[in-house]
Amino acid sequence: MENKNPIEWNYLNEGTHEEDRTEEFDRIVIKEMIELLKQVEDNLMN
């Protein structure tokens, strides 16, 4: 079965469902996602 969710969604969804994986989030990816969300928010507010 093909994974239709992008890796970013999998990061955001991590911990919502019980999974066998116990790996940590990639801090660099999470930091980039937060920065992008801040940019989106700034653009929406202006």
PDB file of N, CA and C in Angstrom:
ATOM      1  N   MET A   1       0.838  -1.177   0.000  1.00  0.00           N
ATOM      2  CA  MET A   1       0.000   0.000   0.000  1.00  0.00           C
ATOM      3  C   MET A   1       0.885   1.243   0.000  1.00  0.00           C
ATOM      4  N   GLU A   2       0.598   2.169  -0.883  1.00  0.00           N
ATOM      5  CA  GLU A   2       1.374   3.397  -1.007  1.00  0.00           C
ATOM      6  C   GLU A   2       1.011   4.375   0.113  1.00  0.00           C
ATOM      7  N   ASN A   3       2.026   5.003   0.684  1.00  0.00           N
ATOM      8  CA  ASN A   3       1.801   6.011   1.722  1.00  0.00           C
ATOM      9  C   ASN A   3       1.408   7.314   1.045  1.00  0.00           C
ATOM     10  N   LYS A   4       0.173   7.743   1.241  1.00  0.00           N
ATOM     11  CA  LYS A   4      -0.328   8.947   0.587  1.00  0.00           C
ATOM     12  C   LYS A   4      -0.075  10.197   1.411  1.00  0.00           C
ATOM     13  N   ASN A   5       0.367  10.043   2.656  1.00  0.00           N
ATOM     14  CA  ASN A   5       0.622  11.192   3.517  1.00  0.00           C
ATOM     15  C   ASN A   5       2.072  11.621   3.399  1.00  0.00           C
ATOM     16  N   PRO A   6       2.308  12.915   3.230  1.00  0.00           N
ATOM     17  CA  PRO A   6       3.700  13.373   3.191  1.00  0.00           C
ATOM     18  C   PRO A   6       4.365  13.177   4.546  1.00  0.00           C
ATOM     19  N   ILE A   7       5.669  13.130   4.522  1.00  0.00           N
ATOM     20  CA  ILE A   7       6.422  12.880   5.754  1.00  0.00           C
ATOM     21  C   ILE A   7       6.122  13.929   6.816  1.00  0.00           C
ATOM     22  N   GLU A   8       5.845  15.176   6.399  1.00  0.00           N
ATOM     23  CA  GLU A   8       5.543  16.229   7.370  1.00  0.00           C
ATOM     24  C   GLU A   8       4.298  15.882   8.163  1.00  0.00           C
ATOM     25  N   TRP A   9       3.285  15.363   7.482  1.00  0.00           N
ATOM     26  CA  TRP A   9       2.061  14.998   8.199  1.00  0.00           C
ATOM     27  C   TRP A   9       2.349  13.878   9.185  1.00  0.00           C
ATOM     28  N   ASN A  10       3.172  12.940   8.779  1.00  0.00           N
ATOM     29  CA  ASN A  10       3.524  11.850   9.685  1.00  0.00           C
ATOM     30  C   ASN A  10       4.212  12.384  10.937  1.00  0.00           C
ATOM     31  N   TYR A  11       5.052  13.413  10.788  1.00  0.00           N
ATOM     32  CA  TYR A  11       5.690  14.024  11.951  1.00  0.00           C
ATOM     33  C   TYR A  11       4.648  14.648  12.866  1.00  0.00           C
ATOM     34  N   LEU A  12       3.708  15.402  12.284  1.00  0.00           N
ATOM     35  CA  LEU A  12       2.692  16.069  13.087  1.00  0.00           C
ATOM     36  C   LEU A  12       1.762  15.064  13.751  1.00  0.00           C
ATOM     37  N   ASN A  13       1.532  13.951  13.095  1.00  0.00           N
ATOM     38  CA  ASN A  13       0.590  12.951  13.573  1.00  0.00           C
ATOM     39  C   ASN A  13       1.244  11.956  14.540  1.00  0.00           C
ATOM     40  N   GLU A  14       2.556  12.011  14.660  1.00  0.00           N
ATOM     41  CA  GLU A  14       3.297  11.088  15.525  1.00  0.00           C
ATOM     42  C   GLU A  14       2.776  11.180  16.953  1.00  0.00           C
ATOM     43  N   GLY A  15       2.563  10.077  17.578  1.00  0.00           N
ATOM     44  CA  GLY A  15       2.098  10.071  18.957  1.00  0.00           C
ATOM     45  C   GLY A  15       0.587  10.056  19.075  1.00  0.00           C
ATOM     46  N   THR A  16      -0.108  10.369  17.996  1.00  0.00           N
ATOM     47  CA  THR A  16      -1.565  10.349  18.019  1.00  0.00           C
ATOM     48  C   THR A  16      -2.058   8.914  18.024  1.00  0.00           C
ATOM     49  N   HIS A  17      -1.356   8.072  17.313  1.00  0.00           N
ATOM     50  CA  HIS A  17      -1.727   6.666  17.216  1.00  0.00           C
ATOM     51  C   HIS A  17      -0.604   5.831  17.807  1.00  0.00           C
ATOM     52  N   GLU A  18      -0.977   4.755  18.429  1.00  0.00           N
ATOM     53  CA  GLU A  18       0.042   3.861  18.966  1.00  0.00           C
ATOM     54  C   GLU A  18       0.750   3.184  17.809  1.00  0.00           C
ATOM     55  N   GLU A  19       2.060   3.252  17.840  1.00  0.00           N
ATOM     56  CA  GLU A  19       2.861   2.640  16.792  1.00  0.00           C
ATOM     57  C   GLU A  19       3.988   1.849  17.436  1.00  0.00           C
ATOM     58  N   ASP A  20       4.532   0.932  16.676  1.00  0.00           N
ATOM     59  CA  ASP A  20       5.647   0.138  17.163  1.00  0.00           C
ATOM     60  C   ASP A  20       6.942   0.937  17.183  1.00  0.00           C
ATOM     61  N   ARG A  21       6.982   2.010  16.407  1.00  0.00           N
ATOM     62  CA  ARG A  21       8.204   2.810  16.326  1.00  0.00           C
ATOM     63  C   ARG A  21       8.357   3.673  17.573  1.00  0.00           C
ATOM     64  N   THR A  22       9.574   3.781  18.057  1.00  0.00           N
ATOM     65  CA  THR A  22       9.844   4.621  19.221  1.00  0.00           C
ATOM     66  C   THR A  22      10.876   5.692  18.907  1.00  0.00           C
ATOM     67  N   GLU A  23      11.150   5.916  17.629  1.00  0.00           N
ATOM     68  CA  GLU A  23      12.177   6.883  17.264  1.00  0.00           C
ATOM     69  C   GLU A  23      11.731   8.305  17.595  1.00  0.00           C
ATOM     70  N   GLU A  24      12.701   9.159  17.793  1.00  0.00           N
ATOM     71  CA  GLU A  24      12.460  10.557  18.128  1.00  0.00           C
ATOM     72  C   GLU A  24      12.163  11.351  16.858  1.00  0.00           C
ATOM     73  N   PHE A  25      11.575  12.524  17.073  1.00  0.00           N
ATOM     74  CA  PHE A  25      11.391  13.450  15.962  1.00  0.00           C
ATOM     75  C   PHE A  25      12.757  13.963  15.519  1.00  0.00           C
ATOM     76  N   ASP A  26      12.860  14.303  14.244  1.00  0.00           N
ATOM     77  CA  ASP A  26      14.055  14.962  13.729  1.00  0.00           C
ATOM     78  C   ASP A  26      13.911  16.444  14.055  1.00  0.00           C
ATOM     79  N   ARG A  27      14.719  16.933  14.974  1.00  0.00           N
ATOM     80  CA  ARG A  27      14.581  18.312  15.464  1.00  0.00           C
ATOM     81  C   ARG A  27      14.708  19.340  14.347  1.00  0.00           C
ATOM     82  N   ILE A  28      15.546  19.088  13.376  1.00  0.00           N
ATOM     83  CA  ILE A  28      15.722  20.034  12.269  1.00  0.00           C
ATOM     84  C   ILE A  28      14.439  20.138  11.457  1.00  0.00           C
ATOM     85  N   VAL A  29      13.819  19.014  11.160  1.00  0.00           N
ATOM     86  CA  VAL A  29      12.569  19.020  10.396  1.00  0.00           C
ATOM     87  C   VAL A  29      11.483  19.744  11.177  1.00  0.00           C
ATOM     88  N   ILE A  30      11.376  19.473  12.467  1.00  0.00           N
ATOM     89  CA  ILE A  30      10.355  20.120  13.291  1.00  0.00           C
ATOM     90  C   ILE A  30      10.601  21.621  13.352  1.00  0.00           C
ATOM     91  N   LYS A  31      11.844  22.036  13.516  1.00  0.00           N
ATOM     92  CA  LYS A  31      12.163  23.468  13.555  1.00  0.00           C
ATOM     93  C   LYS A  31      11.764  24.138  12.242  1.00  0.00           C
ATOM     94  N   GLU A  32      12.063  23.503  11.118  1.00  0.00           N
ATOM     95  CA  GLU A  32      11.685  24.052   9.812  1.00  0.00           C
ATOM     96  C   GLU A  32      10.170  24.152   9.676  1.00  0.00           C
ATOM     97  N   MET A  33       9.457  23.155  10.156  1.00  0.00           N
ATOM     98  CA  MET A  33       7.996  23.178  10.075  1.00  0.00           C
ATOM     99  C   MET A  33       7.424  24.309  10.921  1.00  0.00           C
ATOM    100  N   ILE A  34       7.977  24.528  12.104  1.00  0.00           N
ATOM    101  CA  ILE A  34       7.505  25.612  12.964  1.00  0.00           C
ATOM    102  C   ILE A  34       7.761  26.960  12.301  1.00  0.00           C
ATOM    103  N   GLU A  35       8.933  27.130  11.717  1.00  0.00           N
ATOM    104  CA  GLU A  35       9.244  28.385  11.029  1.00  0.00           C
ATOM    105  C   GLU A  35       8.283  28.623   9.866  1.00  0.00           C
ATOM    106  N   LEU A  36       7.969  27.580   9.118  1.00  0.00           N
ATOM    107  CA  LEU A  36       7.021  27.720   8.007  1.00  0.00           C
ATOM    108  C   LEU A  36       5.631  28.084   8.511  1.00  0.00           C
ATOM    109  N   LEU A  37       5.215  27.486   9.610  1.00  0.00           N
ATOM    110  CA  LEU A  37       3.909  27.820  10.187  1.00  0.00           C
ATOM    111  C   LEU A  37       3.872  29.263  10.671  1.00  0.00           C
ATOM    112  N   LYS A  38       4.967  29.744  11.231  1.00  0.00           N
ATOM    113  CA  LYS A  38       5.043  31.147  11.646  1.00  0.00           C
ATOM    114  C   LYS A  38       4.931  32.074  10.441  1.00  0.00           C
ATOM    115  N   GLN A  39       5.571  31.702   9.334  1.00  0.00           N
ATOM    116  CA  GLN A  39       5.494  32.503   8.113  1.00  0.00           C
ATOM    117  C   GLN A  39       4.068  32.532   7.577  1.00  0.00           C
ATOM    118  N   VAL A  40       3.401  31.402   7.606  1.00  0.00           N
ATOM    119  CA  VAL A  40       2.005  31.341   7.155  1.00  0.00           C
ATOM    120  C   VAL A  40       1.152  32.253   8.029  1.00  0.00           C
ATOM    121  N   GLU A  41       1.334  32.160   9.335  1.00  0.00           N
ATOM    122  CA  GLU A  41       0.564  32.999  10.256  1.00  0.00           C
ATOM    123  C   GLU A  41       0.825  34.481   9.994  1.00  0.00           C
ATOM    124  N   ASP A  42       2.097  34.854   9.824  1.00  0.00           N
ATOM    125  CA  ASP A  42       2.437  36.250   9.543  1.00  0.00           C
ATOM    126  C   ASP A  42       1.780  36.729   8.257  1.00  0.00           C
ATOM    127  N   ASN A  43       1.783  35.893   7.232  1.00  0.00           N
ATOM    128  CA  ASN A  43       1.170  36.268   5.955  1.00  0.00           C
ATOM    129  C   ASN A  43      -0.342  36.405   6.072  1.00  0.00           C
ATOM    130  N   LEU A  44      -0.953  35.595   6.896  1.00  0.00           N
ATOM    131  CA  LEU A  44      -2.399  35.683   7.087  1.00  0.00           C
ATOM    132  C   LEU A  44      -2.789  36.923   7.881  1.00  0.00           C
ATOM    133  N   MET A  45      -1.927  37.350   8.790  1.00  0.00           N
ATOM    134  CA  MET A  45      -2.223  38.500   9.636  1.00  0.00           C
ATOM    135  C   MET A  45      -1.967  39.825   8.918  1.00  0.00           C
ATOM    136  N   ASN A  46      -1.179  39.815   7.863  1.00  0.00           N
ATOM    137  CA  ASN A  46      -0.851  41.061   7.135  1.00  0.00           C
ATOM    138  C   ASN A  46      -1.719  41.254   5.935  1.00  0.00           C
TER     139      ASN A  46
END
